[in-house]
Tab-separated table of C-alpha atoms and ligand atoms in Angstrom:
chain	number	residue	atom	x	y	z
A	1	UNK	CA	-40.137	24.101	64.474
A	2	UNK	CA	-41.516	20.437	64.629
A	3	UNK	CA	-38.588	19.455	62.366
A	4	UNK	CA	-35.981	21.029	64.629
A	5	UNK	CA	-37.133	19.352	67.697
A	6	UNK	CA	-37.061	16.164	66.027
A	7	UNK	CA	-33.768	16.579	64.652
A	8	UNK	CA	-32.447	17.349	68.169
A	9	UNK	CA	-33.921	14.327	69.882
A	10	UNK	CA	-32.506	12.491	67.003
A	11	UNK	CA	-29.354	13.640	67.575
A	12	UNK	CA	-29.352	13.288	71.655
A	13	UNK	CA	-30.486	9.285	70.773
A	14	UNK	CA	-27.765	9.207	68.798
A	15	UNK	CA	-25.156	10.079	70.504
A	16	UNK	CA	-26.568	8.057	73.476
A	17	UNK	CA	-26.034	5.481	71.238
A	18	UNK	CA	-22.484	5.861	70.671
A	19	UNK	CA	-21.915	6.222	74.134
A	20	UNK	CA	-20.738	9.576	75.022
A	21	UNK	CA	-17.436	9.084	73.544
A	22	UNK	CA	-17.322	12.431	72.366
A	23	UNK	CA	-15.238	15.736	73.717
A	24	UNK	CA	-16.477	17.316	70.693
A	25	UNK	CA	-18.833	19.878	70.919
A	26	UNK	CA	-21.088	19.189	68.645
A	27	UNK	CA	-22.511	15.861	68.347
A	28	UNK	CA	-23.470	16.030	65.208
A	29	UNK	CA	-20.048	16.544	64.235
A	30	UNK	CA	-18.636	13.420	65.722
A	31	UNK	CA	-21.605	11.002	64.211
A	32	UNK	CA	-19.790	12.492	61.144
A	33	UNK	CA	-16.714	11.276	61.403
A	34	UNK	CA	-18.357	7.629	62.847
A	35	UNK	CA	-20.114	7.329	59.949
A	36	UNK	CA	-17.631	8.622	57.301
A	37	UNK	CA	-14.345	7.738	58.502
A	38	UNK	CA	-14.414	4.488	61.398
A	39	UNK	CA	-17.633	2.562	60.266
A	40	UNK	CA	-17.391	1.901	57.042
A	41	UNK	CA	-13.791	0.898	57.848
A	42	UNK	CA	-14.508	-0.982	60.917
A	43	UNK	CA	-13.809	-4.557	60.970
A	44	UNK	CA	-16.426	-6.999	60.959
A	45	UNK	CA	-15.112	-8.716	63.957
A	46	UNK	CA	-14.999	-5.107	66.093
A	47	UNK	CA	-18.285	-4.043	64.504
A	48	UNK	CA	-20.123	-7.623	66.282
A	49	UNK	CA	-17.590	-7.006	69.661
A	50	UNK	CA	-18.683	-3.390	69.787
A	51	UNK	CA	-22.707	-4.620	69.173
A	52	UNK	CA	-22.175	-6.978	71.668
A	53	UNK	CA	-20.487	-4.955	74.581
A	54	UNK	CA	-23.317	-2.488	73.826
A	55	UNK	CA	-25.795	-4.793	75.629
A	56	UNK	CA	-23.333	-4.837	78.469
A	57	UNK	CA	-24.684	-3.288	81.835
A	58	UNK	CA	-21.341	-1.555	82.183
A	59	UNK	CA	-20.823	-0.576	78.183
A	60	UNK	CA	-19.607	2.929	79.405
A	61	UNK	CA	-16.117	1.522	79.771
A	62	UNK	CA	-15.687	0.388	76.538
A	63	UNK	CA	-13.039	1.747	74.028
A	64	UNK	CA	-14.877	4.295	71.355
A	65	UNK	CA	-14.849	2.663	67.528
A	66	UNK	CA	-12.988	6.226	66.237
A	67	UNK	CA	-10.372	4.911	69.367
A	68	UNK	CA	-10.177	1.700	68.254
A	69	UNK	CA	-9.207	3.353	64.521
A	70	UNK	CA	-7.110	5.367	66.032
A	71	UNK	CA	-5.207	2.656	68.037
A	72	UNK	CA	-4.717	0.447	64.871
A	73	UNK	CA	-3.082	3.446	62.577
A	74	UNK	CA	-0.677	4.415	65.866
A	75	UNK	CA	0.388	0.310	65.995
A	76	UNK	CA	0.871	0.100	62.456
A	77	UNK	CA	2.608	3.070	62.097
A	78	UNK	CA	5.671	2.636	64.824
A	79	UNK	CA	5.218	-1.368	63.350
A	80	UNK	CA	4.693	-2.553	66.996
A	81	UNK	CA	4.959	-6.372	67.635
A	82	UNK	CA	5.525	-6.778	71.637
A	83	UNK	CA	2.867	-5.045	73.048
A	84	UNK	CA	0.347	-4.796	76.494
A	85	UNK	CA	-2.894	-3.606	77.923
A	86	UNK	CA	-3.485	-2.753	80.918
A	87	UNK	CA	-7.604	-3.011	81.390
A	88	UNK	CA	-9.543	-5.203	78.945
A	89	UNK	CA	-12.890	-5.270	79.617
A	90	UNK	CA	-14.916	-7.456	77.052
A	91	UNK	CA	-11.919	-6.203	74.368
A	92	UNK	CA	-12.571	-3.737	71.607
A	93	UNK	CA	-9.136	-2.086	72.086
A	94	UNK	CA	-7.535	-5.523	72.863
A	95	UNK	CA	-9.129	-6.754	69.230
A	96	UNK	CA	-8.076	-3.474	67.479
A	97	UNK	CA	-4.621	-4.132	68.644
A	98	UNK	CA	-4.669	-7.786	67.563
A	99	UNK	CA	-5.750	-6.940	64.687
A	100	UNK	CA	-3.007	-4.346	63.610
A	101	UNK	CA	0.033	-6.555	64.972
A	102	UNK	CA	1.781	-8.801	62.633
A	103	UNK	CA	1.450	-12.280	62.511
A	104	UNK	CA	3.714	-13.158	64.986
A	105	UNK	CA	2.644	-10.309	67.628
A	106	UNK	CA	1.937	-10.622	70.854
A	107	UNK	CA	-0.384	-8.739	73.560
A	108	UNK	CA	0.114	-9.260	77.589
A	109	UNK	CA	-3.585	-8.587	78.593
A	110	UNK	CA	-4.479	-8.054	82.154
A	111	UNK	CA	-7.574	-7.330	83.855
A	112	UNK	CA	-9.034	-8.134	87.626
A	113	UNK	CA	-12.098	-9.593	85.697
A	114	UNK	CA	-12.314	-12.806	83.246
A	115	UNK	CA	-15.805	-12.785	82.931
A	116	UNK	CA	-16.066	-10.098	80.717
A	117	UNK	CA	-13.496	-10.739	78.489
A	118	UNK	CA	-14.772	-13.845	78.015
A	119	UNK	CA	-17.752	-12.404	76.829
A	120	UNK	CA	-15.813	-10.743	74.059
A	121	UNK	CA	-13.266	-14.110	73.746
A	122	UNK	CA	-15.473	-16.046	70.863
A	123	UNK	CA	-15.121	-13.326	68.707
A	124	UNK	CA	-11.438	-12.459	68.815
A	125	UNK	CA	-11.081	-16.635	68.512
A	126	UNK	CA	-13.418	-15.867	65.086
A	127	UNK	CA	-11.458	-12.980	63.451
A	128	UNK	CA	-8.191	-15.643	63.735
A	129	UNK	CA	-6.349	-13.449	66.057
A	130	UNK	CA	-6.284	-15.080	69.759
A	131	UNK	CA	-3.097	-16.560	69.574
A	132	UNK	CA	-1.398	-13.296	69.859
A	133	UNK	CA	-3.167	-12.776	73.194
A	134	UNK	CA	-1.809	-13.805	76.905
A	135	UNK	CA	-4.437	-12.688	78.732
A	136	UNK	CA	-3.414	-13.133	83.010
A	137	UNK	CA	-6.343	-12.232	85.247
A	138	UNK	CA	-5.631	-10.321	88.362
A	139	UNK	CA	-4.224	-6.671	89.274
A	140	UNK	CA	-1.242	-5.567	86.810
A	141	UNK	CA	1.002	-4.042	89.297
A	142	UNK	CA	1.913	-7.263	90.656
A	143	UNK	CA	2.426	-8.485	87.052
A	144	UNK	CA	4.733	-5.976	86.566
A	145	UNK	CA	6.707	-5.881	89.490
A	146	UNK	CA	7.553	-9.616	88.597
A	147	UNK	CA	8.817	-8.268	85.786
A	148	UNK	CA	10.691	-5.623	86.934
A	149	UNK	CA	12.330	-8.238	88.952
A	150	UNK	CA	12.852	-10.826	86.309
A	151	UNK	CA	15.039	-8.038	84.301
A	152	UNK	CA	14.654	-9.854	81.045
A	153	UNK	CA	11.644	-7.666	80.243
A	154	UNK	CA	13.251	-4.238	80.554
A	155	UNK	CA	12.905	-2.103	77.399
A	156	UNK	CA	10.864	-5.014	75.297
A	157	UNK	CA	7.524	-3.836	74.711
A	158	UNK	CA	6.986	-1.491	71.544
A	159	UNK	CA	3.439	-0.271	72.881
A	160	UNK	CA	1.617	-0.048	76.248
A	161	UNK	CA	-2.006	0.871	76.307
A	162	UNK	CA	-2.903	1.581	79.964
A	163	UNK	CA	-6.960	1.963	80.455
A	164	UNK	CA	-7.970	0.718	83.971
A	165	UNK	CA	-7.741	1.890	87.502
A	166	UNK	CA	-7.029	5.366	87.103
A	167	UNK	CA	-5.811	5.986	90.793
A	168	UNK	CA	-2.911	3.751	89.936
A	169	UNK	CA	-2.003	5.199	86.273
A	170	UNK	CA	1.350	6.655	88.498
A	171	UNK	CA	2.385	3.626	89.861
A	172	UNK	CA	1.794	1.724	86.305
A	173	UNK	CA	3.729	4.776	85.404
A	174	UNK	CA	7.217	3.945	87.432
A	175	UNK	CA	7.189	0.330	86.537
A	176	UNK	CA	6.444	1.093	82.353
A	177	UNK	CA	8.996	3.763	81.539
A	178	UNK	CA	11.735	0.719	82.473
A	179	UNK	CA	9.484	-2.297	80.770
A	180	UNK	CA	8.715	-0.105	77.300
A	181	UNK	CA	11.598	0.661	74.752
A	182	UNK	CA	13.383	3.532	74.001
A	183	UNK	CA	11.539	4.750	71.426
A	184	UNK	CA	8.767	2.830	72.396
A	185	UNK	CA	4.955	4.404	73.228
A	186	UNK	CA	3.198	3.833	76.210
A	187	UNK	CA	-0.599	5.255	75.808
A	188	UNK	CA	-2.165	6.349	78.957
A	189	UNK	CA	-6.400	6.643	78.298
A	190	UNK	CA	-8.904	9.054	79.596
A	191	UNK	CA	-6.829	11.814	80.683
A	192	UNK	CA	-9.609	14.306	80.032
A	193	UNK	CA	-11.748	12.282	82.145
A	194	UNK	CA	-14.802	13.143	81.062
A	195	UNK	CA	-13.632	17.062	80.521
A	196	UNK	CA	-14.052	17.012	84.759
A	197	UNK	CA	-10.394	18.081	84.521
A	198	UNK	CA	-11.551	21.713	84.194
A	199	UNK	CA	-14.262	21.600	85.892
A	200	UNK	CA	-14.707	24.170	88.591
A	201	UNK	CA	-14.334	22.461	92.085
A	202	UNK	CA	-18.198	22.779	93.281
A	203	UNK	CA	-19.714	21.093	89.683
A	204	UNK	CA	-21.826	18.741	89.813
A	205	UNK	CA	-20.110	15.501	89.074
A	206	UNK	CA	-20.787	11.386	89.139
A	207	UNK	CA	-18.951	10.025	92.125
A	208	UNK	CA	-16.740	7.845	90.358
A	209	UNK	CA	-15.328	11.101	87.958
A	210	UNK	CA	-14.853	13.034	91.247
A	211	UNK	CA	-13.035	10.330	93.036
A	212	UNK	CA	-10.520	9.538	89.860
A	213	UNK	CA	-10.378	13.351	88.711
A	214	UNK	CA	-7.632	14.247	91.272
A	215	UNK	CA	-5.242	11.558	90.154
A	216	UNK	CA	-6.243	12.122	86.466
A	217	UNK	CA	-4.791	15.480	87.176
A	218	UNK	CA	-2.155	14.454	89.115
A	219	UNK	CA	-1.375	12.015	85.916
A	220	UNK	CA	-1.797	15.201	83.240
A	221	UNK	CA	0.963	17.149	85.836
A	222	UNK	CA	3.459	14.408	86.060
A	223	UNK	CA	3.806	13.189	82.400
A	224	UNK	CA	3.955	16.779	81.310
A	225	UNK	CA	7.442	17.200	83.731
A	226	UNK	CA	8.879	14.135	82.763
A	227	UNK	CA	12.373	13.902	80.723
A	228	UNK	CA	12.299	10.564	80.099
A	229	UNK	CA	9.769	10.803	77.842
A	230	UNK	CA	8.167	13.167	75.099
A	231	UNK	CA	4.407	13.571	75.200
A	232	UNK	CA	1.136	14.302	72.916
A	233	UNK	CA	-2.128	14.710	74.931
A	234	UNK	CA	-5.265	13.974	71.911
A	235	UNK	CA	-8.989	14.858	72.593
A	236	UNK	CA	-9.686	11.011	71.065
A	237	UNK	CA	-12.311	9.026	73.121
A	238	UNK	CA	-11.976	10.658	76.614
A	239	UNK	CA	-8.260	11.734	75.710
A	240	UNK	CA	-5.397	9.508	75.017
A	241	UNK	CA	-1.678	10.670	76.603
A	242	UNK	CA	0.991	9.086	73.828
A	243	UNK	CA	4.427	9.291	76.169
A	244	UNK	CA	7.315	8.346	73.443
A	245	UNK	CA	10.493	7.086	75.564
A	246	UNK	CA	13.287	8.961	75.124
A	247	UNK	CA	15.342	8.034	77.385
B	1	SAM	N1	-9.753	-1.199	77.138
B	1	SAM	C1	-11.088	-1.695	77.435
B	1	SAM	C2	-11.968	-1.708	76.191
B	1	SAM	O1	-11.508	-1.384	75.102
B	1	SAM	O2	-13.142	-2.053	76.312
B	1	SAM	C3	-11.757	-0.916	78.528
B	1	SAM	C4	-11.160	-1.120	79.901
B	1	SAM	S1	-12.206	-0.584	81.217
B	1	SAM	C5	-12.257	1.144	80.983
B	1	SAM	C6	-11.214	-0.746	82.652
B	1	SAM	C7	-10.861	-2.170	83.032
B	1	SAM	O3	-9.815	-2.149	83.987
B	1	SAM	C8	-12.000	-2.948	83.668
B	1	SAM	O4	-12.310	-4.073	82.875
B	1	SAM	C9	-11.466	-3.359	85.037
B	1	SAM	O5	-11.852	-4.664	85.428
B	1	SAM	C10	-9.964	-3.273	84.820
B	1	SAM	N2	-9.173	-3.068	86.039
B	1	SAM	C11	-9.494	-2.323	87.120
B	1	SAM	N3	-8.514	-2.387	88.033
B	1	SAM	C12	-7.537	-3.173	87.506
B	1	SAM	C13	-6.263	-3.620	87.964
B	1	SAM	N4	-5.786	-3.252	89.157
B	1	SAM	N5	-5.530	-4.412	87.158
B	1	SAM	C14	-5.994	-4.796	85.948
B	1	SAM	N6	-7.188	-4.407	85.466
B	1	SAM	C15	-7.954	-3.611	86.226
B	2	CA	CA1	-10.838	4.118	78.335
């Protein structure tokens, strides 16, 4: 009895630790794949990043290490070289990405705030990998609208990660299906949003997941009807959306 009450606090302290990451339904079962599969894998330079952003007050927001994993197999397997985020934070899926891209790869970064990926900046200068990165601080849709306009960027990047203000994921939305490739991925994060999307409508949830959960679903409606592209909802992190141009 002792033992079993022990082994469940363990396990809630655990997963605390990880961060709630998790859709699983057992905990237990996704420490297992954290410890079996991403980190003994995980590079050095994401391990320190991830230990770092841990201390964080805001370490919620960061990307989960079996994401990160999970971004660097999908980059290396469509051999992406022109790519962009959309939300940085202090960097763990920026790094992942960097890592994965060849040599001569390149990342358009944007987020409203420096300061924290600055805090992240010494180690992604470490692992060798900065000069990939074009980080522009400020809103994104402005960023792309300039680019809309410029034409030369239409149908350039090979893969868009989008993980920031979720209330604008549409209007990111419009502008990316011209800017990615045909053929090209564009990866929409936290479309489960925290599993609030079936949540009945008088649960009790965080402000913040309340507010977003309408356009989440909203999101989850309008990539499913859309021709232009083919689509692959995973229960990763808080849910990843891969949309694959296809036309
Ligand atoms: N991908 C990051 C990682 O791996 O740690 C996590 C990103 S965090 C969930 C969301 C980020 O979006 C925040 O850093 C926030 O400052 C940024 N953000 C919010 N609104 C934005 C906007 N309009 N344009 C660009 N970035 C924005
Ligand atoms: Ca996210």
């Amino acid at each position: 009895m002792a033992e079993n009450v022990e082994s469940k606090e363990n396990q809630v302290s655990r997963h605390q630790e990880v961060g709630h990451k998790s859709l699983l339904q057992s905990d237990a079962l996704y420490q297992y794949i954290l410890e079996t599969s991403v980190y003994p894998r995980e590079p050095e330079a994401m391990k320190e990043l991830r230990e770092i952003t841990a201390k964080h007050p805001w370490n919620i927001m960061t990307t989960s290490a079996d994401e990160g994993q999970f971004l660097s197999m999908l980059l290396k397997l469509i051999n992406a070289r022109n790519t962009m985020e959309i939300g940085v934070y202090t960097g763990y899926s920026l790094l992942a990405t960097a890592l994965a891209l060849p040599e001569d790869g390149k990342i358009l970064a944007m987020d409203i705030n420096k300061e924290n990926y600055e805090l992240g900046l010494p180690v992604i200068q470490k692992a060798g990998v900065a000069h990939k990165i074009d980080f522009r601080e400020g809103p994104a849709l402005p960023v792309l609208d300039q680019m809309i306009q410029d034409g030369k960027y239409h149908g350039t990047f090979d893969f868009i990660f989008v993980d920031a203000d979720k209330d604008n994921y549409l209007n990111y939305h419009k502008r990316l299906i011209d800017l990615v490739k045909i053929g090209g991925v564009i990866g929409y994060d936290n479309t489960l949003w925290n599993g609030s999307v079936v949540a009945p409508p008088d649960a009790p949830l965080r402000k913040y997941v309340r507010y977003y959960r309408d356009f989440v679903l909203e999101l989850n409606k309008a990539l499913a009807a859309d021709p232009r592209i083919e689509i692959c909802q995973l229960p990763v992190g808080d849910g990843i959306t891969l949309c694959r141009r296809i036309s």
